[in-house]
CSV table of C-alpha atoms and ligand atoms in Angstrom, one decimal:
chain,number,residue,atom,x,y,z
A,1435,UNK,CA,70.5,-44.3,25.2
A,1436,UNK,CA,71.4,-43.2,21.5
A,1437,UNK,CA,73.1,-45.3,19.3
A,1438,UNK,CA,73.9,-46.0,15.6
A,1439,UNK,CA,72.1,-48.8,14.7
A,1440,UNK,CA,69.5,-48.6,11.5
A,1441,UNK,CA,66.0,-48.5,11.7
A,1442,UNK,CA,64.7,-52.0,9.6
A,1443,UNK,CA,60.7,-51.6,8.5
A,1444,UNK,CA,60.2,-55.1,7.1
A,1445,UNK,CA,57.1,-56.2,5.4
A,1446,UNK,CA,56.4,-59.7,5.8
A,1447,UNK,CA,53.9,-60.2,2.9
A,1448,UNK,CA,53.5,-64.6,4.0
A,1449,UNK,CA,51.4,-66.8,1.3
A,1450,UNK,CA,49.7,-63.0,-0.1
A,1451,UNK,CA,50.1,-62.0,-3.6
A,1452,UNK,CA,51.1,-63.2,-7.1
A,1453,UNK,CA,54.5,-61.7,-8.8
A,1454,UNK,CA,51.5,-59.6,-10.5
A,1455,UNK,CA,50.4,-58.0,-7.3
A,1456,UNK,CA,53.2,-57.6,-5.9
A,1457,UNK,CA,54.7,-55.8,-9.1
A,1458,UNK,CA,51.6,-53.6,-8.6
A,1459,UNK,CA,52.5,-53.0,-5.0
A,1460,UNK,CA,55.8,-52.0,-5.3
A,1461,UNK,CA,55.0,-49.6,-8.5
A,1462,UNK,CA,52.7,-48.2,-5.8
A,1463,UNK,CA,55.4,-47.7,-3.3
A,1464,UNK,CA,58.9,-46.8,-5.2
A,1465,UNK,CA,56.2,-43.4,-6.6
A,1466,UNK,CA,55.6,-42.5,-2.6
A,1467,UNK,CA,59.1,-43.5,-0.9
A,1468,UNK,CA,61.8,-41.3,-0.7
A,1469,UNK,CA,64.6,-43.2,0.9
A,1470,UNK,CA,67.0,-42.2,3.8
A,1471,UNK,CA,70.1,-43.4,4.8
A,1472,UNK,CA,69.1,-44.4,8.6
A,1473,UNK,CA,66.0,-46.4,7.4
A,1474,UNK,CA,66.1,-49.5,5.7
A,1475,UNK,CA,63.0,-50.7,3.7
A,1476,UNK,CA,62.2,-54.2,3.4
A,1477,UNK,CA,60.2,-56.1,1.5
A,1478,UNK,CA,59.4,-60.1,1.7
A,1479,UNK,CA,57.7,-61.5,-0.7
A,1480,UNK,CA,56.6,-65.2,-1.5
A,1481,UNK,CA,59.5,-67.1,-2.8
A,1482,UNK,CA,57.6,-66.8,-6.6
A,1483,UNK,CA,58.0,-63.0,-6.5
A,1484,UNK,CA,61.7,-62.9,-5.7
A,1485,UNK,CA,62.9,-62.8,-9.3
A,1486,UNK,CA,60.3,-60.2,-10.8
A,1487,UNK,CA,60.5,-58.1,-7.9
A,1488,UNK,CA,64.2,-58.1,-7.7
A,1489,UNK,CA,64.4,-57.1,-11.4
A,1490,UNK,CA,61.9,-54.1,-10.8
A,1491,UNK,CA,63.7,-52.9,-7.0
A,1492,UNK,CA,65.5,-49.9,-6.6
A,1493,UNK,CA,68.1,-51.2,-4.5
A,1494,UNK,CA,69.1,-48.0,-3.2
A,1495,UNK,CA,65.0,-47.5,-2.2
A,1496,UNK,CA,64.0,-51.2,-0.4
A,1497,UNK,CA,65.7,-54.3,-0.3
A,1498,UNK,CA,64.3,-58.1,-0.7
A,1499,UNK,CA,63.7,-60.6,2.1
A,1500,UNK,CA,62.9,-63.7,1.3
A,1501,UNK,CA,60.3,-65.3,4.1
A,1502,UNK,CA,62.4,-69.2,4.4
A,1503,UNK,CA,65.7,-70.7,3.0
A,1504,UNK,CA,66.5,-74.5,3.1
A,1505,UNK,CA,69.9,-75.4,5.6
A,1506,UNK,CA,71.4,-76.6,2.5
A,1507,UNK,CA,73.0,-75.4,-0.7
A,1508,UNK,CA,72.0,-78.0,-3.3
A,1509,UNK,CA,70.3,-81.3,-3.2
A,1510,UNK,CA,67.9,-83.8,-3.0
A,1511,UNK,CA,64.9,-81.6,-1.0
A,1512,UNK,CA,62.1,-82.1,-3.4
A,1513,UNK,CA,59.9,-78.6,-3.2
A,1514,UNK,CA,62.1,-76.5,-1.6
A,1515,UNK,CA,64.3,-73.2,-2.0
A,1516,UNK,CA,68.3,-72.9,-0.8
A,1517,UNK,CA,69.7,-69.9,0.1
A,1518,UNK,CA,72.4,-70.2,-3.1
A,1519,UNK,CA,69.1,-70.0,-5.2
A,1520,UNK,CA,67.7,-67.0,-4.2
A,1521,UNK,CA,71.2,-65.2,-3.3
A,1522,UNK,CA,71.4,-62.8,-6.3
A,1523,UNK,CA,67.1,-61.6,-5.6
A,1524,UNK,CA,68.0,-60.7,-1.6
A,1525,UNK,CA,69.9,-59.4,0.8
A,1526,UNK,CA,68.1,-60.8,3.8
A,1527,UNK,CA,66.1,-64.1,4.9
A,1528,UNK,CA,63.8,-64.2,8.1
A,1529,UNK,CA,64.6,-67.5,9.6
A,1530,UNK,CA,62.5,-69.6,12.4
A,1531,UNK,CA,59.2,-67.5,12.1
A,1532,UNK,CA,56.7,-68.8,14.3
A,1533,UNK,CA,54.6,-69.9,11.5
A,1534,UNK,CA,57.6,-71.8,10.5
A,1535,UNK,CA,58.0,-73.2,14.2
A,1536,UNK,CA,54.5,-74.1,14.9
A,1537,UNK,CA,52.7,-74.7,11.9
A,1538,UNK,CA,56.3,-76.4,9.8
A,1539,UNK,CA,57.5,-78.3,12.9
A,1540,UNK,CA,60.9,-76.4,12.6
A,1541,UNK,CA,63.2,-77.2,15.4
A,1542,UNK,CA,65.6,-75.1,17.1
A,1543,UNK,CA,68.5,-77.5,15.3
A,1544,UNK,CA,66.8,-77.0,12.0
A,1545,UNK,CA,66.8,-73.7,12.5
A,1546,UNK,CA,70.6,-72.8,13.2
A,1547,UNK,CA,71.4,-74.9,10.3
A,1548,UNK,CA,69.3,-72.4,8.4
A,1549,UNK,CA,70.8,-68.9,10.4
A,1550,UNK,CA,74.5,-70.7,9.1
A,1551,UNK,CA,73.5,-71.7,5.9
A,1552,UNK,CA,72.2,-67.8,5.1
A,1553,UNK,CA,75.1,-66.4,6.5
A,1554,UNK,CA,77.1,-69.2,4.5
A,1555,UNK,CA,75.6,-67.5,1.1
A,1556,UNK,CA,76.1,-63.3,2.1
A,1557,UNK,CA,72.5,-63.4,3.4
A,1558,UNK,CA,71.7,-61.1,6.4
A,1559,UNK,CA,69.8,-63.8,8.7
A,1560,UNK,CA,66.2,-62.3,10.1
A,1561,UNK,CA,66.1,-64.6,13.5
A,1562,UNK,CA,62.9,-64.5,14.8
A,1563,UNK,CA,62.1,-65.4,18.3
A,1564,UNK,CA,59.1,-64.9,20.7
A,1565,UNK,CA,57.7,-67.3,23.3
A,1566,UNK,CA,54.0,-69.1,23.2
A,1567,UNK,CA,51.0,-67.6,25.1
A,1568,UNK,CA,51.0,-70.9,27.1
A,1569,UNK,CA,55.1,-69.9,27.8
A,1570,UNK,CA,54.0,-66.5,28.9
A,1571,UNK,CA,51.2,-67.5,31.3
A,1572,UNK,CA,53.3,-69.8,33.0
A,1573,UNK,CA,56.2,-67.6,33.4
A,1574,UNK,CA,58.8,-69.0,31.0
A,1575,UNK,CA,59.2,-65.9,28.5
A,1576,UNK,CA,62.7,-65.7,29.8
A,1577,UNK,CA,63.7,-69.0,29.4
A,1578,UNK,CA,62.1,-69.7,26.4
A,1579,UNK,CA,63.5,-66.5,24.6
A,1580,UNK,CA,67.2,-67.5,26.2
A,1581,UNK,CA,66.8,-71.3,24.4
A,1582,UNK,CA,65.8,-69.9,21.1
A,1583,UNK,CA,68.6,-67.5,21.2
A,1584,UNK,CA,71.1,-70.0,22.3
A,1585,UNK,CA,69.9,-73.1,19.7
A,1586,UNK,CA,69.7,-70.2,16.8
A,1587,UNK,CA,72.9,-68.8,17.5
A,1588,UNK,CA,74.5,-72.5,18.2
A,1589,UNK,CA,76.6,-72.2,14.8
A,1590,UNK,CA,77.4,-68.4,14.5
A,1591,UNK,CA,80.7,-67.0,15.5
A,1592,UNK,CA,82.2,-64.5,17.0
A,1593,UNK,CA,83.3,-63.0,13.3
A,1594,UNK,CA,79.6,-63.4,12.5
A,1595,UNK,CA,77.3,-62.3,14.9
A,1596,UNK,CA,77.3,-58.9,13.1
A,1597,UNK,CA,75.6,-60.2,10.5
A,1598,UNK,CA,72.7,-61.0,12.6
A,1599,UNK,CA,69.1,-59.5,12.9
A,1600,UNK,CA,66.9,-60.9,15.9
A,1601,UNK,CA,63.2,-60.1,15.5
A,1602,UNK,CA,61.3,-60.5,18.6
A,1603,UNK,CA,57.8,-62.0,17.7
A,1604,UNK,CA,55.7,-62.9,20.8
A,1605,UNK,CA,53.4,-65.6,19.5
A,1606,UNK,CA,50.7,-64.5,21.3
A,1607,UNK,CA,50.4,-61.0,19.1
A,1608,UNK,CA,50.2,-61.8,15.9
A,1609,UNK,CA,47.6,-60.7,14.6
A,1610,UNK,CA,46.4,-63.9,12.5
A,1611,UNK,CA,46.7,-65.8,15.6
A,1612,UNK,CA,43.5,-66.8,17.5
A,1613,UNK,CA,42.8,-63.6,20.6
A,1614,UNK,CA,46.1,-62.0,19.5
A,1615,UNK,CA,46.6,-58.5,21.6
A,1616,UNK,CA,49.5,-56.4,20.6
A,1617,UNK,CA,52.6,-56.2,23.4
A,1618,UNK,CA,53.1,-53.9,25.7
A,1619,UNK,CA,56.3,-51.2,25.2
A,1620,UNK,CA,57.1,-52.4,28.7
A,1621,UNK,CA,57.5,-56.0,28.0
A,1622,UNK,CA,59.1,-55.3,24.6
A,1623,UNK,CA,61.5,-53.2,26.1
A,1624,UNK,CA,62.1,-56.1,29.3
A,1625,UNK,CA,62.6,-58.9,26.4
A,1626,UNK,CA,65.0,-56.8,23.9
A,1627,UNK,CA,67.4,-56.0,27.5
A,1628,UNK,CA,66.9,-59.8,28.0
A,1629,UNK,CA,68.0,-60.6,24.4
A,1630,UNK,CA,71.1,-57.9,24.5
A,1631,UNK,CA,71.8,-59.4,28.2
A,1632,UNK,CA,72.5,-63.2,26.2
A,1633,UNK,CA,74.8,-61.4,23.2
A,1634,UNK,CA,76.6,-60.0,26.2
A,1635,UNK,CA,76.9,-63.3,27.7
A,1636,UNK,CA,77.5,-65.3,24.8
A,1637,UNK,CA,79.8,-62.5,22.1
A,1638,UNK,CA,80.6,-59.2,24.5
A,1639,UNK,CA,79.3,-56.0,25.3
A,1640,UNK,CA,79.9,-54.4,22.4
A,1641,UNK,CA,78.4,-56.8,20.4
A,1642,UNK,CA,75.2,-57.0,22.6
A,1643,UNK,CA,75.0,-52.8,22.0
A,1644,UNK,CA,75.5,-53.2,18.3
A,1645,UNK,CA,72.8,-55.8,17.6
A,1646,UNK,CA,69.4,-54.9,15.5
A,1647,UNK,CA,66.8,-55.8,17.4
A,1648,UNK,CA,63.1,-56.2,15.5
A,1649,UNK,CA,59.6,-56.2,17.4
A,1650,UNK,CA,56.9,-57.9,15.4
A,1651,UNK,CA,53.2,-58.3,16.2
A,1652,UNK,CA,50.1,-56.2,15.4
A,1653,UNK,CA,51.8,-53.2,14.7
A,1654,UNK,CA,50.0,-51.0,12.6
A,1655,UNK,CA,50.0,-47.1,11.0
A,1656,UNK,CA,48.9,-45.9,14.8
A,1657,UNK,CA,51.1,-48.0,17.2
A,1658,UNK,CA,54.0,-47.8,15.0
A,1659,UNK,CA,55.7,-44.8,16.5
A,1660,UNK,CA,55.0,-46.0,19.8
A,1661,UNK,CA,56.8,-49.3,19.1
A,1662,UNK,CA,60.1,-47.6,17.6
A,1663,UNK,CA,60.1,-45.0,20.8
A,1664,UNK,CA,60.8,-48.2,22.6
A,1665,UNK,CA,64.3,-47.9,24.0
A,1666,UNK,CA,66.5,-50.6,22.2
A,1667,UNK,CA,63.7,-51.1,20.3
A,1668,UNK,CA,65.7,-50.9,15.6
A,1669,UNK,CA,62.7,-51.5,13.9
A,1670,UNK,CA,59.5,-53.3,12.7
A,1671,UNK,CA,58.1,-56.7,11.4
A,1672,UNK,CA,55.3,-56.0,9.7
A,1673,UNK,CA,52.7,-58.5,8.8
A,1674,UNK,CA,48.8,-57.7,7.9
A,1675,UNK,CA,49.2,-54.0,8.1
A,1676,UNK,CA,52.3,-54.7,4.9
A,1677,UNK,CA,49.8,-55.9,2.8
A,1678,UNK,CA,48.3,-52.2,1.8
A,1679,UNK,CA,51.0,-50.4,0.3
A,1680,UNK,CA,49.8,-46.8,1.3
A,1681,UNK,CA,49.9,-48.0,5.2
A,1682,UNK,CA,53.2,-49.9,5.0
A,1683,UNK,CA,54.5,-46.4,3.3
A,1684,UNK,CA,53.0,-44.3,6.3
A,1685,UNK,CA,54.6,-46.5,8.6
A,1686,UNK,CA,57.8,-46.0,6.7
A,1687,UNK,CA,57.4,-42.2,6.8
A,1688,UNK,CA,56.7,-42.5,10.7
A,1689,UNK,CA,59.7,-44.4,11.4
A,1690,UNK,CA,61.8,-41.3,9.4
A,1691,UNK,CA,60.2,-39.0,11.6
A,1692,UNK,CA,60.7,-41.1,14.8
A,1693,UNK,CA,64.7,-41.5,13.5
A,1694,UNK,CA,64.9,-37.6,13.5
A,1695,UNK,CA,63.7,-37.4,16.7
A,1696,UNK,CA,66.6,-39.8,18.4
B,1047,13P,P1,51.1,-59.1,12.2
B,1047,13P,O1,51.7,-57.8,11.9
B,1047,13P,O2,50.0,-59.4,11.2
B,1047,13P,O3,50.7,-59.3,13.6
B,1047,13P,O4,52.2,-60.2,11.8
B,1047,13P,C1,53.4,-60.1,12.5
B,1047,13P,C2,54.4,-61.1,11.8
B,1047,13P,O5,54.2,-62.3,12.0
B,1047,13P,C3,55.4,-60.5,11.0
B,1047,13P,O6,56.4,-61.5,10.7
């Protein structure tokens, strides 16, 4: 099955870096990275390396993630970051990581408050979702992926849903996380049909086909290309392999090559 969807290579930096570093990092990159039109480069930051970053960013070359948004615009929420702030430094938010789940207590209703309120502010939404290893042992990937899909969604329309990413992130392979092993293609490939199966459902076909669908979890330089071979399979979520510039860029290259190939 071809299609026309983009490849996204996102590099999901977490708490690494100061705006220093990560000024460093991206001088590093924008010398090696020759852009192409079928493969969008992502960077997220920390929320303190928006502003210098996006001043530095070739637009044209990567775009900015941030990692987290608040659900509202303005207001009393001592400590934290709306989308309406950071609107003019990215183009895309990743919303309901795990570490935002498990470690923040984020609820599925927090959560589509947060997919609405980026949408609300011209952000391109990054919804991750991915079931627990408990989940997976005791044979609930499938209804835990549906409920996550189905509470995240809750407030997007049908004029909307374009503007949706979903990043599939099984908990269980990250690689920070305690006896992480990376997925298999064959489960990736059962869970995006699984994801694409509740679009249908929920939008319509065409919708379902159109969707960007994002694996995350211990990909590296050497599983990369296996991972984007995956059938339905539009890109990466990069975490500890993002944080060295020359491997993030080989991954890069590899998913240009793996493009041409399709
Ligand atoms: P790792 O690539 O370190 O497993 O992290 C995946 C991730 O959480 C990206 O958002």
């Amino acid at each position: 099955m071809d299609n026309n969807r983009k490849t996204y290579i996102i590099a999901n930096w977490k708490m690494n870096f100061t705006p220093g570093e990560a000024s460093l990092y991206l001088n590093k990159l924008a010398n090696r990275y020759q852009p192409v039109r079928k493969v969008q480069a992502i960077l997220a930051p920390g929320m303190v390396s928006l502003q210098t970053l996006s001043l530095q960013i070739n637009r044209r070359q990567f775009k900015l993630a941030a990692q987290n948004c608040h659900w509202q615009d303005y207001g009393s929420y001592t400590g934290e970051v709306s989308p309406t702030q950071i609107r003019s430094f990215v183009d895309y938010v990743i919303i309901g990581h795990s570490e935002r789940r498990y470690v923040f207590n984020e609820t599925d209703k927090i959560i589509a408050q947060k997919v609405a309120a980026a949408i609300r502010n011209g952000l391109t939404p990054i919804l991750c979702i991915g079931e627990t290893e408990l989940e997976r042992r005791d044979g609930e990937t499938k209804a835990a992926i549906y409920d996550q899909l189905a509470a995240g969604l809750s407030q997007v329309s049908a004029e909307d849903i374009d503007k949706v990413i979903i990043a599939y992130e099984p908990v269980w392979a990250i690689s920070s996380n305690k006896g992480a092993k990376p997925a298999s293609p064959l489960d990736i490939e059962e869970v995006q049909k699984l994801i694409r199966k509740h679009i249908a459902r929920r939008y319509d076909a065409q919708t379902a086909e159109n969707i960007s669908i994002l694996y995350g979890g211990s990909v590296n330089k050497d599983t990369a290309a296996g991972y984007l071979s995956i059938d339905g399979i539009d890109g990466l979520l990069i975490g500890n392999a993002s944080l060295i510039a020359d491997q993030f860029c080989a991954i890069l290259e590899i998913a240009k090559g793996v493009k041409n190939e399709r």
